[in-house]
Structures are given as C-alpha cells and as structure tokens.
Amino acid sequence: MRQALQGSGAARGNALGRARVREPHALEVAEERITADRAAAELQRLHAAIDQVRVEIRGMRTQLHGALAHEVGEFLDLHTLLLEDPELLHGLDELVGKGLYGADYALRLQRDRIAAVFQKMDDAYFRSRIEDIDHVIGRIHAALHAHEAELQGVAGEILVTDAVAPSEIGRLQAQGVLGIVTASGSTLSHSAILARSLHLPLIVNAPQLIQQVNDGDVLIIDGATGAIVVEPDAADLRAYRARLREEKRERRQLNRLRREPSKSLDGIDIRLYANAETREDVAESHALGAAGIGLYRSEFLFLQRDDVPDEEAQFRAYRDAVLGMTGRGVTIRTLDIGADKADSTGLALRHEPNPALGLRGVRLSMAHAGLMETQLRAIVRASGYGPVRVLVPMISGREEIVTVRRLLARVHAALRADGHEVAEHVPLGAMIEVPSAAIALSTFIREIDFMSIGTNDLVQYLLAADRNNDALGDLHTPLHPALLRLVHSVVRMGRARGIPVSVCGEIAGDARLTPLLMALGLEELSLHPTTLLEVRRAIRGLDIGALRAGAPRLLRARDRAGIARWLEAAQPARTAG
Ligand code: PEP
Ligand code: MG
C-alpha cells in the first residue's frame, strides 16, 4: 500500500528502486569463552554498548513527528523498556561475570532464553514480541561492533538502514546502490558530505523508516526534499519523471555558466574554489571552472582503507589532485579524523566520551608519532607538480600553528636537501572553526598565509549544537548573530593584514546564503562542485556593493528571524545567466 514518509534531504538526487532493508540484527555467534581477568572489561564493553543503544533510541524518539509518531513511539518505548529489563540485564551480567562467556555469545544465549519463554505463550501478540527482542539484542550487538560491521548494498537497489558511516558510503556507491535512506543521522554529517560528493542520493533522519519499509518494497526517494514514497502509485511515478525532466532542464541551464566568470552585477570577481574528497571531485571541479581546490579533505584517503597510507601513497594522491587542476592550485587539509569520522585505520580513539571535543584534527595528527610529518612530506613533494597549500584543521590557538609551521619548514628543508623538486614556498593556512581561534586570531595571524572558515564546526562549537544531531532542529544554524559577527570580524582582520579568507563550510554551497556571505565581505568561497554553478549564478545576480553597504543592518539583527528577513530582501532576481 502506498505510504509517504519524510526524512531530511542530505544529498540531492532522485531514485526509483526496490528497497533493501538492513536492520541491525543478532548474528549467528560462535561460542566464545573469556578468562576471569577479562570479565570486568567485557562487562564494561557490554554496558557501554547498551548505554549507546539507549541513547540512540532516545534520540530517535525525540525526532518523531507526523501521523505515525504515536505508533512508532510506542514501539521505541517498548525497546527502551526491554533495555531496562532486569531479567535481561541480570542474565547478561551473570553470563559474562560468572559464566565467563564473551559479550556476543552472552547476548545470543540471553536472546534464546527469553525467546523460548515468549514462544511458549499462547497469546500471538506476546509471541510476536520476539521480533522486538531480536531488534534490541541486534542493536546492542551492532553497537558492540560499530566499527567492524560492514554494510553491504545491492546494485540497483535503495539501501534502507539505521545509520551509515562515512567509511561505508564510497563502497556502497561502488556496489551500485541507487540511494540510501537512514533512520537516524544529520545533513551536516561527514556521511552526508561524502554522499553529496559522490552524487549518491541520501535521506537521513527518518525514524519511522525501519518499521514502515519492507525488503523488496518499491521506493521513490527525493534527496533534495527528504520525501520517501513507499509503493508509489501512477501519480507518484509521473511526478518522479517530471522531477527528472526538471532536474535535466536546470542542469542544462546551469551548464551554460561553466565558462562564465563568477562576477557580480557591479563587477566584483568572487573566487569560487571547490571542496574535494575524491578524484572525481577534482575532475568535476576543473571542468566547472573552479578557481582551484580550496579544501581537499585528505581524511577521505584514510577512510577508504584499513591501514594508514604511507608517504608514497599520500604523495601520489596529492600529486594527482595537483595535476588534475592543471596549475589552478590545491589546498590540502591535513588529516581531520576523529569525532564522526572514526576510521578503519585505528588512528582515531574509540569511545571518547565527547568525541567532538576530543582528539581530532591537528590534535590527533600531532599525537601520533610521525603522522603529521609524513603527511607534510607528501604534500610538499606534491608541490613540485603545481601550486599547493597546507591547511590545518581544528586550530584552537597559537601553539598548534607554530608547531606545524616549524615542522613544515623542517620538512621543506629536508626534502630540498635530498634533491626533491619542490615549490619555493608552500603557504600554510588555518581552519578557523574553533571559536577560540576566531576570537584570538590576532595572536597568531602573523604565523599564517591564509585562512578558511569552517562554519560546520564553528557553528557547532559556538552554539554548543552537535552538527550530527538532528534532534537539535534549528539550533545548529548559521543564521545566528554570534556567528555572523564572528565571521565578519575574521574577514575584517584578514583584510587588514592582507591574509586571504574563505569560507569552506557547507553554507558556502548554499546559494540562498550567498548574499549574506557577500555582505560579510567574503571574496573567496570553497564549496562542493555540485553547487558551484548555482552559487556562480547567484553571484552574477547580486549587487555586492549594495549588500556590503547593508552589512551593518545585517549585523544588528537580533535573532534568526531578523537575519532571515534581511536575507529574504537580499535574494537576487533569478534572471542572471
Ligand atoms: C567545517 O567544519 O566547516 C569544515 C569545512 O570542515 P569539516 O566539515 O570537514 O569538519
Ligand atoms: Mg571542520
């Protein structure tokens, strides 16, 4: 029967295909015994997984809305009750603590025990609750193996699942998956960023999903709006085809701008750089006339493998990006693993209580012996093939950038001494994404050659709003007076010191926000190539001088509504082409 569901559109694109549902489920687990001295640690591991599932379910519960909210809410409440069930928990503790079974096997035994009790019941309703036990046990199992479980997709189908990790996205696309819909997740997560980069339609934050979609159901998904139609009817199919035609028409129009300058109505040239995660992004950026790569997220090189790429492997990747841009310049950001970008290389710490505030970015690169040095060597070697800059993520103050600067100078000198052909000067820049760096910019601005404002994280840290938590709704928003004032002050200081400033967070690629960034004085943006032509079109329809003159009014706005009103009035007429 036809049903319409709603999630949040995270990566644009339409897809029509059969659903392949991947629920977390209890796997067949072989008997595993542990020694008595491991029991305490095993219990701790198990309870951490149970806690994580509680948090996940609570998160999904708060996101429910719409017609099915009540029904799905009850189902989730039942799962919460099961997770609190003394019978289940006590049994698990006994099996691990006294029986000395591994956590996985204890889960399996406990599942079978409880299922046997339910099976004996006369009432069909209670018997059917075995499914819930399986679901809950499966979730705990998945949490125990969050970093190992490999999500598999099927070519030509739409994957429906609980959550998807950035490290899985590339593989799923390569397997030919048409699109992904997840029950949890946020549009600013790195999974979403990567899906956009790979043109893989993704819808996140659709908590009713797992209950409402069955394996083999036909789905239509719209990654722009987050709309999901299960078992579409004739009208849905017509609407889908109409959307495809409209998309094609829009693409054709935008493609005419490939060779046009990003120049405003009043003649101001804005440099549009591209954010790249993959080799394909580099090729696309070049073809669309990007001024260069403004943010090459090097961590995606690390996320696609099980080991840490050595200097040679990194060098080849960076060199190829440089060659691909034929002299237009590539800004390579050093590794930003950590937080949601947990890797399969084993570099990122697991189970940090507060990963976004933990060992990520430059902190992690400097914590591992040789990691930063190897990466800098690879980047500097790539500079022999075309202009390259180094960008350092998560700078929070002067010490970090000074340390990296010294290391860069040492690496540069050593490579030259060894006879490598490298650029005379490899500029060093800082991501401005930790509020302390923006506020205390004057303390280290002399140490850097350029800066790039990472608004995804800057908003997260400034507003204490987790970028990966969709339950926060509008709280993670760039339309906040604190953010606008901070960005404006960074841009002003950059201009006063002759240090180029760009914005490379997702807002740079949102054409509706282009007037706002122009008013704040930005002259460079770095954005995903899929959005480059839209932003170019927006710029070509703007009078930037007038917008800058309106900046004081924008900066006086007191709340989101005030900023939104300013923005509404500043939208360009859609005539420029
Ligand atoms: C940002 O934080 O805005 C940014 C561009 O970096 P990332 O999204 O990779 O954290
Ligand atoms: Mg960031």
Coordinates of C-alpha atoms and ligand atoms in Angstrom, one line a residue:
M1 CA 0.0 0.0 0.0
R2 CA 1.2 3.5 -0.8
Q3 CA 2.7 5.5 2.0
A4 CA 4.6 8.8 2.2
L5 CA 7.4 9.2 4.7
Q6 CA 9.5 12.2 5.4
G7 CA 13.2 12.5 6.3
S8 CA 15.8 15.2 5.9
G9 CA 17.2 15.6 2.4
A10 CA 21.0 15.1 2.8
A11 CA 22.3 14.6 -0.7
R12 CA 20.3 15.6 -3.8
G13 CA 19.1 13.3 -6.4
N14 CA 16.1 11.2 -7.2
A15 CA 16.0 7.4 -7.2
L16 CA 13.4 4.8 -8.0
G17 CA 14.2 1.3 -6.9
R18 CA 13.5 -1.7 -4.7
A19 CA 14.3 -1.3 -1.0
R20 CA 17.0 -3.4 0.6
V21 CA 16.4 -3.2 4.3
R22 CA 19.4 -3.8 6.6
E23 CA 18.3 -3.9 10.2
P24 CA 20.8 -4.3 12.9
H25 CA 20.2 -7.9 13.9
A26 CA 21.7 -10.6 16.0
L27 CA 24.2 -12.5 14.0
E28 CA 25.0 -16.1 14.5
V29 CA 27.7 -16.0 17.1
A30 CA 30.0 -18.9 17.9
E31 CA 30.6 -19.8 21.5
E32 CA 33.3 -17.6 23.0
R33 CA 34.8 -18.0 26.5
I34 CA 36.8 -15.5 28.3
T35 CA 39.3 -15.7 31.2
A36 CA 38.2 -14.5 34.6
D37 CA 40.6 -11.5 34.5
R38 CA 38.8 -10.2 31.3
A39 CA 35.3 -10.4 32.8
A40 CA 35.2 -6.9 34.2
A41 CA 36.4 -5.3 31.0
E42 CA 34.0 -7.4 28.9
L43 CA 31.1 -6.3 31.2
Q44 CA 32.1 -2.7 30.8
R45 CA 32.2 -3.1 27.0
L46 CA 28.8 -4.7 27.0
H47 CA 27.2 -2.0 29.2
A48 CA 28.8 0.8 27.1
A49 CA 27.0 -0.8 24.1
I50 CA 23.7 -1.0 26.0
D51 CA 24.0 2.6 27.0
Q52 CA 24.8 3.6 23.5
V53 CA 21.6 1.9 22.2
R54 CA 19.6 3.7 24.9
V55 CA 20.9 7.0 23.7
E56 CA 20.2 6.1 20.1
I57 CA 16.6 5.1 20.8
R58 CA 16.0 8.2 22.9
G59 CA 17.4 10.3 20.1
M60 CA 15.0 8.6 17.6
R61 CA 12.1 9.0 20.0
T62 CA 12.6 12.8 20.1
Q63 CA 12.6 13.1 16.4
L64 CA 9.3 11.5 15.7
H65 CA 6.6 13.6 14.2
G66 CA 3.7 13.2 11.8
A67 CA 0.9 10.7 11.5
L68 CA 2.9 7.7 12.6
A69 CA 4.7 9.3 15.5
H70 CA 2.4 7.7 18.1
E71 CA 2.6 4.2 16.8
V72 CA 6.4 4.2 16.2
G73 CA 6.9 6.0 19.6
E74 CA 5.2 3.1 21.3
F75 CA 7.4 0.6 19.6
L76 CA 10.5 2.5 20.6
D77 CA 9.2 2.8 24.2
L78 CA 8.9 -0.9 24.3
H79 CA 12.5 -1.2 23.2
T80 CA 13.6 1.2 25.9
L81 CA 11.7 -1.0 28.5
L82 CA 13.4 -4.1 27.2
L83 CA 16.8 -2.4 27.6
E84 CA 15.9 -1.6 31.3
D85 CA 14.6 -5.1 31.9
P86 CA 16.3 -6.6 35.0
E87 CA 15.8 -10.1 33.7
L88 CA 17.7 -9.3 30.5
L89 CA 20.4 -7.2 32.2
H90 CA 20.9 -9.5 35.2
G91 CA 21.1 -12.5 32.9
L92 CA 23.8 -10.9 30.8
D93 CA 25.8 -9.9 33.8
E94 CA 25.7 -13.5 35.1
L95 CA 26.6 -15.0 31.8
V96 CA 29.7 -12.7 31.4
G97 CA 30.7 -12.3 35.0
K98 CA 30.2 -15.8 36.2
G99 CA 29.7 -17.9 33.1
L100 CA 32.8 -16.2 31.5
Y101 CA 31.1 -16.0 28.1
G102 CA 32.2 -13.3 25.7
A103 CA 29.6 -10.4 25.4
D104 CA 28.5 -11.5 21.9
Y105 CA 27.8 -15.0 22.9
A106 CA 26.1 -13.9 26.2
L107 CA 23.7 -11.8 24.1
R108 CA 23.0 -14.8 21.9
L109 CA 22.3 -17.1 24.9
Q110 CA 20.1 -14.5 26.6
R111 CA 18.2 -13.9 23.4
D112 CA 17.5 -17.6 23.0
R113 CA 16.4 -17.9 26.7
I114 CA 13.9 -15.0 26.5
A115 CA 12.7 -16.0 23.1
A116 CA 11.9 -19.5 24.4
V117 CA 9.8 -18.0 27.2
F118 CA 7.8 -15.9 24.7
Q119 CA 7.4 -18.8 22.3
K120 CA 5.6 -20.8 24.9
M121 CA 3.0 -18.1 25.4
D122 CA -0.5 -18.7 24.0
D123 CA -1.0 -15.1 23.1
A124 CA 0.0 -14.4 19.5
Y125 CA 0.8 -10.8 20.4
F126 CA 3.4 -11.9 23.0
R127 CA 4.8 -14.4 20.7
S128 CA 5.3 -11.7 18.1
R129 CA 7.3 -9.7 20.6
I130 CA 10.3 -12.0 19.9
E131 CA 10.9 -9.6 17.0
D132 CA 11.4 -6.8 19.4
I133 CA 13.8 -8.9 21.5
D134 CA 15.7 -9.6 18.3
H135 CA 15.8 -6.0 17.3
V136 CA 17.1 -4.8 20.7
I137 CA 19.7 -7.6 21.0
G138 CA 20.7 -6.9 17.4
R139 CA 21.2 -3.2 18.2
I140 CA 23.4 -4.0 21.2
H141 CA 25.3 -6.4 19.0
A142 CA 25.7 -3.7 16.3
A143 CA 26.9 -1.2 18.9
L144 CA 29.5 -3.7 20.2
H145 CA 30.8 -3.9 16.6
A146 CA 30.0 -0.4 15.4
H147 CA 33.5 -0.1 13.9
E148 CA 33.5 -3.5 12.2
A149 CA 30.1 -4.2 10.8
E150 CA 30.3 -3.8 7.1
L151 CA 27.1 -2.6 5.5
Q152 CA 26.5 -4.2 2.1
G153 CA 24.4 -2.8 -0.6
V154 CA 23.0 -4.3 -3.8
A155 CA 23.4 -2.8 -7.2
G156 CA 20.2 -1.2 -8.5
E157 CA 18.5 -1.0 -5.1
I158 CA 17.9 1.6 -2.4
L159 CA 19.5 0.8 0.9
V160 CA 17.3 1.3 3.9
T161 CA 19.2 1.2 7.2
D162 CA 19.7 2.6 10.6
A163 CA 22.8 4.7 10.1
V164 CA 25.6 4.8 7.6
A165 CA 29.2 5.7 8.4
P166 CA 31.4 7.9 6.1
S167 CA 33.7 4.9 5.5
E168 CA 30.8 2.9 4.1
I169 CA 29.4 5.5 1.6
G170 CA 32.1 5.0 -1.0
R171 CA 31.9 1.3 -1.0
L172 CA 28.1 1.3 -1.2
Q173 CA 28.2 3.6 -4.2
A174 CA 30.8 1.4 -5.9
Q175 CA 28.5 -1.5 -5.3
G176 CA 25.9 0.3 -7.4
V177 CA 23.4 1.3 -4.7
L178 CA 21.0 3.9 -6.1
G179 CA 20.4 5.8 -2.9
I180 CA 20.4 5.4 0.9
V181 CA 17.7 6.2 3.4
T182 CA 18.6 6.1 7.1
A183 CA 16.5 6.2 10.3
S184 CA 19.0 8.4 12.1
G185 CA 21.7 10.9 11.0
S186 CA 22.1 14.5 10.1
T187 CA 22.6 16.5 6.9
L188 CA 25.8 18.0 8.2
S189 CA 27.5 14.7 9.0
H190 CA 30.5 13.6 7.0
S191 CA 28.4 10.8 5.6
A192 CA 26.2 13.4 4.1
I193 CA 29.1 15.4 2.8
L194 CA 30.6 12.4 1.1
A195 CA 27.2 11.3 -0.3
R196 CA 26.9 14.7 -1.9
S197 CA 30.3 14.4 -3.2
L198 CA 29.5 11.1 -4.8
H199 CA 26.2 12.2 -6.2
L200 CA 24.5 9.4 -4.2
P201 CA 21.0 10.4 -3.1
L202 CA 20.8 10.3 0.7
I203 CA 17.9 10.9 3.1
V204 CA 18.6 10.8 6.8
N205 CA 16.6 11.2 10.0
A206 CA 13.5 9.2 9.0
P207 CA 12.9 7.3 12.3
Q208 CA 9.6 5.6 11.1
L209 CA 11.5 4.0 8.3
I210 CA 12.6 0.6 9.6
Q211 CA 9.1 -0.1 10.7
Q212 CA 7.3 1.0 7.6
V213 CA 9.5 -0.3 4.8
N214 CA 9.9 -4.0 3.9
D215 CA 12.6 -5.6 1.9
G216 CA 11.5 -5.5 -1.8
D217 CA 9.1 -2.6 -1.5
V218 CA 9.4 -0.2 -4.3
L219 CA 10.6 3.3 -3.2
I220 CA 10.9 6.7 -4.7
I221 CA 13.3 8.9 -2.9
D222 CA 14.0 12.6 -3.4
G223 CA 17.3 13.5 -1.7
A224 CA 16.6 17.2 -2.0
T225 CA 13.4 17.3 -0.1
G226 CA 13.7 14.2 2.0
A227 CA 10.4 12.8 0.6
I228 CA 10.1 9.0 0.5
V229 CA 7.2 7.2 -1.2
V230 CA 6.7 3.5 -0.5
E231 CA 4.9 1.5 -3.2
P232 CA 4.3 4.6 -5.4
D233 CA 1.2 4.9 -7.5
A234 CA 0.8 6.1 -11.1
A235 CA 0.7 9.8 -10.0
D236 CA 3.9 9.4 -8.0
L237 CA 5.7 7.8 -11.0
R238 CA 4.5 10.7 -13.1
A239 CA 5.7 13.2 -10.6
Y240 CA 9.1 11.4 -10.4
R241 CA 9.5 11.6 -14.1
A242 CA 8.6 15.2 -14.1
R243 CA 11.2 15.9 -11.4
L244 CA 13.8 14.1 -13.5
R245 CA 12.9 16.3 -16.5
E246 CA 13.1 19.5 -14.4
E247 CA 16.4 18.4 -13.0
K248 CA 17.8 17.9 -16.5
R249 CA 16.5 21.3 -17.6
E250 CA 18.0 23.1 -14.6
R251 CA 21.4 21.3 -15.3
R252 CA 21.3 22.4 -18.9
Q253 CA 20.8 26.0 -17.8
L254 CA 23.5 25.9 -15.2
N255 CA 25.9 24.2 -17.6
R256 CA 25.9 27.3 -19.7
L257 CA 27.7 29.0 -16.8
R258 CA 30.7 26.7 -16.9
R259 CA 32.9 29.1 -18.7
E260 CA 31.4 32.3 -17.3
P261 CA 33.2 34.3 -14.6
S262 CA 31.8 34.5 -11.1
K263 CA 31.4 38.2 -11.4
S264 CA 28.7 40.2 -9.7
L265 CA 26.4 42.7 -11.4
D266 CA 28.6 45.5 -10.1
G267 CA 31.7 43.8 -11.5
I268 CA 33.2 42.2 -8.3
D269 CA 35.1 39.0 -9.0
I270 CA 34.5 36.3 -6.4
R271 CA 36.9 33.4 -6.4
L272 CA 35.0 30.1 -6.2
Y273 CA 37.1 27.2 -5.1
A274 CA 36.0 23.6 -4.8
N275 CA 35.9 21.2 -1.9
A276 CA 37.1 17.8 -2.9
E277 CA 37.0 14.4 -1.3
T278 CA 37.6 12.2 -4.3
R279 CA 39.5 12.1 -7.6
E280 CA 36.2 12.6 -9.4
D281 CA 35.6 15.8 -7.4
V282 CA 38.9 17.1 -8.7
A283 CA 38.0 16.3 -12.3
E284 CA 34.5 17.9 -11.9
S285 CA 35.9 21.0 -10.2
H286 CA 38.3 21.5 -13.1
A287 CA 35.5 21.0 -15.6
L288 CA 33.2 23.5 -13.9
G289 CA 35.9 26.2 -13.9
A290 CA 36.7 26.3 -10.2
A291 CA 39.5 28.7 -9.3
G292 CA 41.3 25.8 -7.6
I293 CA 40.6 23.3 -4.8
G294 CA 40.0 25.3 -1.6
L295 CA 39.6 22.3 0.7
Y296 CA 41.0 18.8 -0.2
R297 CA 39.7 16.7 2.7
S298 CA 42.7 14.3 2.9
E299 CA 41.0 12.1 5.6
F300 CA 38.9 10.5 2.9
L301 CA 42.0 8.9 1.6
F302 CA 42.4 7.4 5.0
L303 CA 38.8 6.4 5.4
Q304 CA 38.8 4.2 2.4
R305 CA 41.4 1.8 3.7
D306 CA 42.3 -0.4 6.7
D307 CA 45.8 0.9 7.1
V308 CA 47.5 4.3 7.3
P309 CA 48.6 5.3 3.8
D310 CA 52.3 5.8 3.7
E311 CA 54.2 8.8 2.3
E312 CA 54.3 7.4 -1.2
A313 CA 50.6 6.6 -1.3
Q314 CA 49.7 10.0 0.0
F315 CA 52.1 11.7 -2.3
R316 CA 50.6 10.0 -5.3
A317 CA 47.0 11.1 -4.3
Y318 CA 48.0 14.7 -3.7
R319 CA 50.2 14.9 -6.8
D320 CA 47.3 13.5 -8.9
A321 CA 45.0 16.2 -7.4
V322 CA 47.5 18.9 -8.3
L323 CA 48.0 17.5 -11.8
G324 CA 44.2 17.3 -12.2
M325 CA 43.9 21.0 -11.5
T326 CA 46.5 22.0 -14.2
G327 CA 48.1 24.8 -12.2
R328 CA 45.0 26.2 -10.5
G329 CA 46.2 25.4 -7.0
V330 CA 45.2 22.8 -4.5
T331 CA 44.7 23.4 -0.7
I332 CA 45.3 20.2 1.1
R333 CA 43.9 19.9 4.5
T334 CA 45.9 17.7 6.9
L335 CA 44.1 14.8 8.4
D336 CA 40.9 15.6 10.2
I337 CA 39.9 12.3 11.6
G338 CA 38.1 11.9 14.9
A339 CA 34.5 12.7 16.1
D340 CA 32.2 11.2 13.5
K341 CA 34.9 10.4 11.1
A342 CA 36.0 7.4 13.0
D343 CA 38.3 5.4 10.7
S344 CA 39.1 1.9 10.0
T345 CA 42.8 2.6 10.2
G346 CA 42.7 2.5 14.0
L347 CA 44.1 6.1 14.4
A348 CA 41.0 7.7 15.9
L349 CA 40.3 7.0 19.6
R350 CA 37.1 5.0 20.1
H351 CA 34.6 5.6 22.9
E352 CA 35.7 9.1 23.7
P353 CA 33.0 10.5 26.0
N354 CA 32.9 13.7 24.0
P355 CA 34.5 12.9 20.6
A356 CA 33.7 16.3 19.0
L357 CA 35.7 17.9 21.8
G358 CA 38.3 15.1 21.8
L359 CA 41.3 14.0 19.9
R360 CA 40.5 15.1 16.3
G361 CA 42.1 17.2 13.6
V362 CA 45.5 18.6 14.3
R363 CA 45.4 17.2 17.9
L364 CA 45.3 13.7 16.6
S365 CA 47.9 14.2 13.9
M366 CA 50.3 15.6 16.4
A367 CA 49.5 12.8 18.9
H368 CA 50.7 10.0 16.7
A369 CA 54.5 9.9 16.1
G370 CA 55.3 10.8 12.5
L371 CA 51.8 11.2 11.3
M372 CA 51.9 14.9 10.6
E373 CA 55.4 14.8 9.4
T374 CA 54.7 12.1 6.8
Q375 CA 51.7 13.9 5.6
L376 CA 53.6 17.2 5.3
R377 CA 56.4 15.5 3.4
A378 CA 53.8 14.0 0.9
I379 CA 52.1 17.4 0.5
V380 CA 55.4 19.3 0.0
R381 CA 56.6 16.7 -2.5
A382 CA 53.3 17.3 -4.5
S383 CA 54.2 21.0 -4.7
G384 CA 56.8 20.1 -7.3
Y385 CA 53.9 19.5 -9.7
G386 CA 51.8 22.6 -9.2
P387 CA 50.7 25.2 -6.6
V388 CA 49.9 23.6 -3.3
R389 CA 48.9 25.0 0.1
V390 CA 48.7 23.3 3.5
L391 CA 45.6 23.8 5.6
V392 CA 45.4 22.7 9.3
P393 CA 42.1 21.7 10.9
M394 CA 40.9 22.4 14.4
I395 CA 43.5 25.0 15.3
S396 CA 42.5 26.4 18.7
G397 CA 45.4 28.7 19.3
R398 CA 48.9 29.9 18.5
E399 CA 50.9 27.0 19.9
E400 CA 49.4 24.5 17.4
I401 CA 50.0 26.5 14.3
V402 CA 53.5 27.5 15.4
T403 CA 54.4 23.8 15.9
V404 CA 53.1 22.9 12.5
R405 CA 54.9 25.8 10.9
R406 CA 58.2 24.7 12.3
L407 CA 57.6 21.1 11.2
L408 CA 56.6 22.3 7.7
A409 CA 59.8 24.4 7.5
R410 CA 61.9 21.4 8.6
V411 CA 60.2 19.0 6.2
H412 CA 60.6 21.5 3.3
A413 CA 64.3 22.0 4.0
A414 CA 64.9 18.3 4.3
L415 CA 63.2 17.5 1.0
R416 CA 65.2 20.2 -0.8
A417 CA 68.4 18.9 0.8
D418 CA 67.5 15.4 -0.5
G419 CA 67.2 16.9 -4.0
H420 CA 63.4 16.8 -4.4
E421 CA 62.0 19.4 -6.7
V422 CA 59.5 21.3 -4.5
A423 CA 57.9 24.7 -4.6
E424 CA 60.0 27.6 -3.2
H425 CA 57.2 28.4 -0.7
V426 CA 54.3 26.2 0.5
P427 CA 51.7 28.5 2.1
L428 CA 50.3 27.4 5.5
G429 CA 46.8 28.2 6.5
A430 CA 44.5 27.6 9.5
M431 CA 40.9 26.4 9.5
I432 CA 39.0 28.9 11.6
E433 CA 36.4 26.5 13.1
V434 CA 37.1 26.6 16.8
P435 CA 35.8 29.8 18.4
S436 CA 39.0 30.4 20.4
A437 CA 40.9 30.7 17.1
A438 CA 38.5 33.2 15.7
I439 CA 38.4 35.3 18.9
A440 CA 42.2 35.2 19.4
L441 CA 43.1 35.5 15.8
S442 CA 45.4 38.4 16.3
T443 CA 47.6 36.2 18.5
F444 CA 48.7 34.0 15.6
I445 CA 47.7 35.7 12.3
R446 CA 51.3 36.5 11.6
E447 CA 52.0 32.8 11.5
I448 CA 49.6 32.0 8.7
D449 CA 49.4 32.8 5.0
F450 CA 45.7 32.3 4.6
M451 CA 42.6 31.1 6.5
S452 CA 39.5 29.1 5.8
I453 CA 36.4 29.4 8.0
G454 CA 34.9 26.0 8.7
T455 CA 31.3 27.0 9.5
N456 CA 30.1 23.5 10.0
D457 CA 32.3 23.2 13.1
L458 CA 32.3 26.8 14.0
V459 CA 28.5 26.8 14.4
Q460 CA 28.8 23.5 16.3
Y461 CA 31.3 24.8 18.9
L462 CA 30.0 28.4 19.0
L463 CA 26.4 27.4 19.6
A464 CA 27.0 24.2 21.5
A465 CA 25.0 22.4 18.9
D466 CA 26.2 19.0 17.7
R467 CA 26.4 19.0 13.9
N468 CA 25.4 15.4 13.8
N469 CA 22.3 15.6 16.0
D470 CA 19.2 16.3 14.0
A471 CA 17.2 16.3 17.2
L472 CA 18.5 19.8 17.7
G473 CA 16.5 21.0 14.8
D474 CA 17.2 24.7 14.0
L475 CA 19.7 25.1 16.8
H476 CA 22.6 24.3 14.5
T477 CA 22.2 27.3 12.3
P478 CA 24.4 29.7 10.6
L479 CA 21.7 32.3 10.9
H480 CA 22.8 33.4 14.4
P481 CA 24.1 36.9 15.3
A482 CA 27.1 35.4 17.1
L483 CA 28.2 33.5 14.0
L484 CA 27.7 36.5 11.7
R485 CA 29.6 38.8 13.9
L486 CA 32.5 36.4 14.4
V487 CA 32.8 35.7 10.7
H488 CA 32.7 39.4 9.9
S489 CA 35.5 40.1 12.4
V490 CA 37.7 37.3 10.9
V491 CA 37.1 38.7 7.4
R492 CA 37.9 42.2 8.6
M493 CA 41.1 41.2 10.3
G494 CA 42.2 39.1 7.3
R495 CA 41.6 42.1 5.0
A496 CA 43.5 44.5 7.3
R497 CA 46.5 42.1 7.4
G498 CA 46.3 41.1 3.7
I499 CA 45.6 37.5 4.6
P500 CA 43.0 35.8 2.3
V501 CA 40.0 34.4 3.9
S502 CA 37.5 32.0 2.5
V503 CA 34.5 30.0 3.9
C504 CA 34.6 26.3 3.2
G505 CA 31.7 25.0 5.4
E506 CA 28.5 23.8 3.8
I507 CA 26.9 27.3 3.9
A508 CA 29.3 28.3 1.1
G509 CA 27.5 26.0 -1.3
D510 CA 24.0 27.2 -0.3
A511 CA 23.1 29.7 -3.0
R512 CA 20.3 31.2 -0.8
L513 CA 23.1 32.3 1.7
T514 CA 25.4 33.8 -0.9
P515 CA 24.1 37.3 -0.4
L516 CA 24.8 37.0 3.3
L517 CA 28.4 35.9 2.8
M518 CA 28.9 38.6 0.3
A519 CA 27.6 41.2 2.7
L520 CA 30.1 40.0 5.3
G521 CA 32.9 40.9 2.9
L522 CA 34.0 37.4 1.6
E523 CA 35.7 37.3 -1.7
E524 CA 36.5 33.6 -1.8
L525 CA 34.3 30.6 -1.1
S526 CA 35.1 27.0 -1.3
L527 CA 32.2 24.7 -1.9
H528 CA 31.3 21.4 -3.3
P529 CA 31.4 21.2 -7.1
T530 CA 27.8 20.1 -7.3
T531 CA 26.8 23.5 -6.0
L532 CA 29.4 25.6 -7.8
L533 CA 27.3 26.7 -10.7
E534 CA 24.3 27.6 -8.6
V535 CA 26.4 29.8 -6.4
R536 CA 28.0 31.3 -9.5
R537 CA 24.6 32.1 -10.9
A538 CA 23.6 33.7 -7.6
I539 CA 26.7 35.9 -7.6
R540 CA 26.0 37.0 -11.1
G541 CA 22.7 38.3 -10.0
L542 CA 23.9 40.3 -7.0
D543 CA 25.0 43.8 -6.4
I544 CA 27.7 43.1 -3.9
G545 CA 28.5 46.8 -3.2
A546 CA 24.9 47.3 -2.1
L547 CA 25.0 44.2 0.0
R548 CA 28.1 45.3 1.8
A549 CA 26.5 48.7 2.4
G550 CA 23.7 46.7 4.1
A551 CA 26.1 44.8 6.3
P552 CA 25.6 47.0 9.4
R553 CA 21.8 46.3 9.3
L554 CA 22.5 42.6 9.0
L555 CA 24.9 42.6 11.9
R556 CA 22.4 44.4 14.0
A557 CA 19.8 41.7 13.5
R558 CA 18.9 40.3 16.9
D559 CA 17.7 36.8 16.0
R560 CA 17.2 34.2 13.4
A561 CA 14.0 35.8 12.1
G562 CA 15.7 39.2 11.7
I563 CA 18.6 37.6 9.7
A564 CA 16.1 35.6 7.6
R565 CA 14.2 38.8 6.8
W566 CA 17.4 40.5 5.8
L567 CA 18.2 37.5 3.6
E568 CA 14.8 37.4 2.0
A569 CA 15.1 41.0 0.9
A570 CA 18.6 40.4 -0.4
Q571 CA 17.8 37.5 -2.8
P572 CA 18.7 38.2 -6.4
A573 CA 16.2 38.1 -9.1
R574 CA 16.6 34.8 -11.0
T575 CA 17.4 36.4 -14.3
A576 CA 21.2 36.3 -14.5
G577 CA 22.5 33.6 -16.7
Ligands
PEP1 C1 33.8 22.8 8.6 O1 33.9 22.4 9.8 O2 33.1 23.7 8.2 C2 34.6 22.1 7.5 C3 34.7 22.6 6.3 O3 35.3 21.0 7.9 P1 34.6 19.6 8.1 O4 33.2 19.7 7.6 O5 35.4 18.6 7.3 O6 34.7 19.4 9.5
MG2 MG 35.6 21.1 10.3

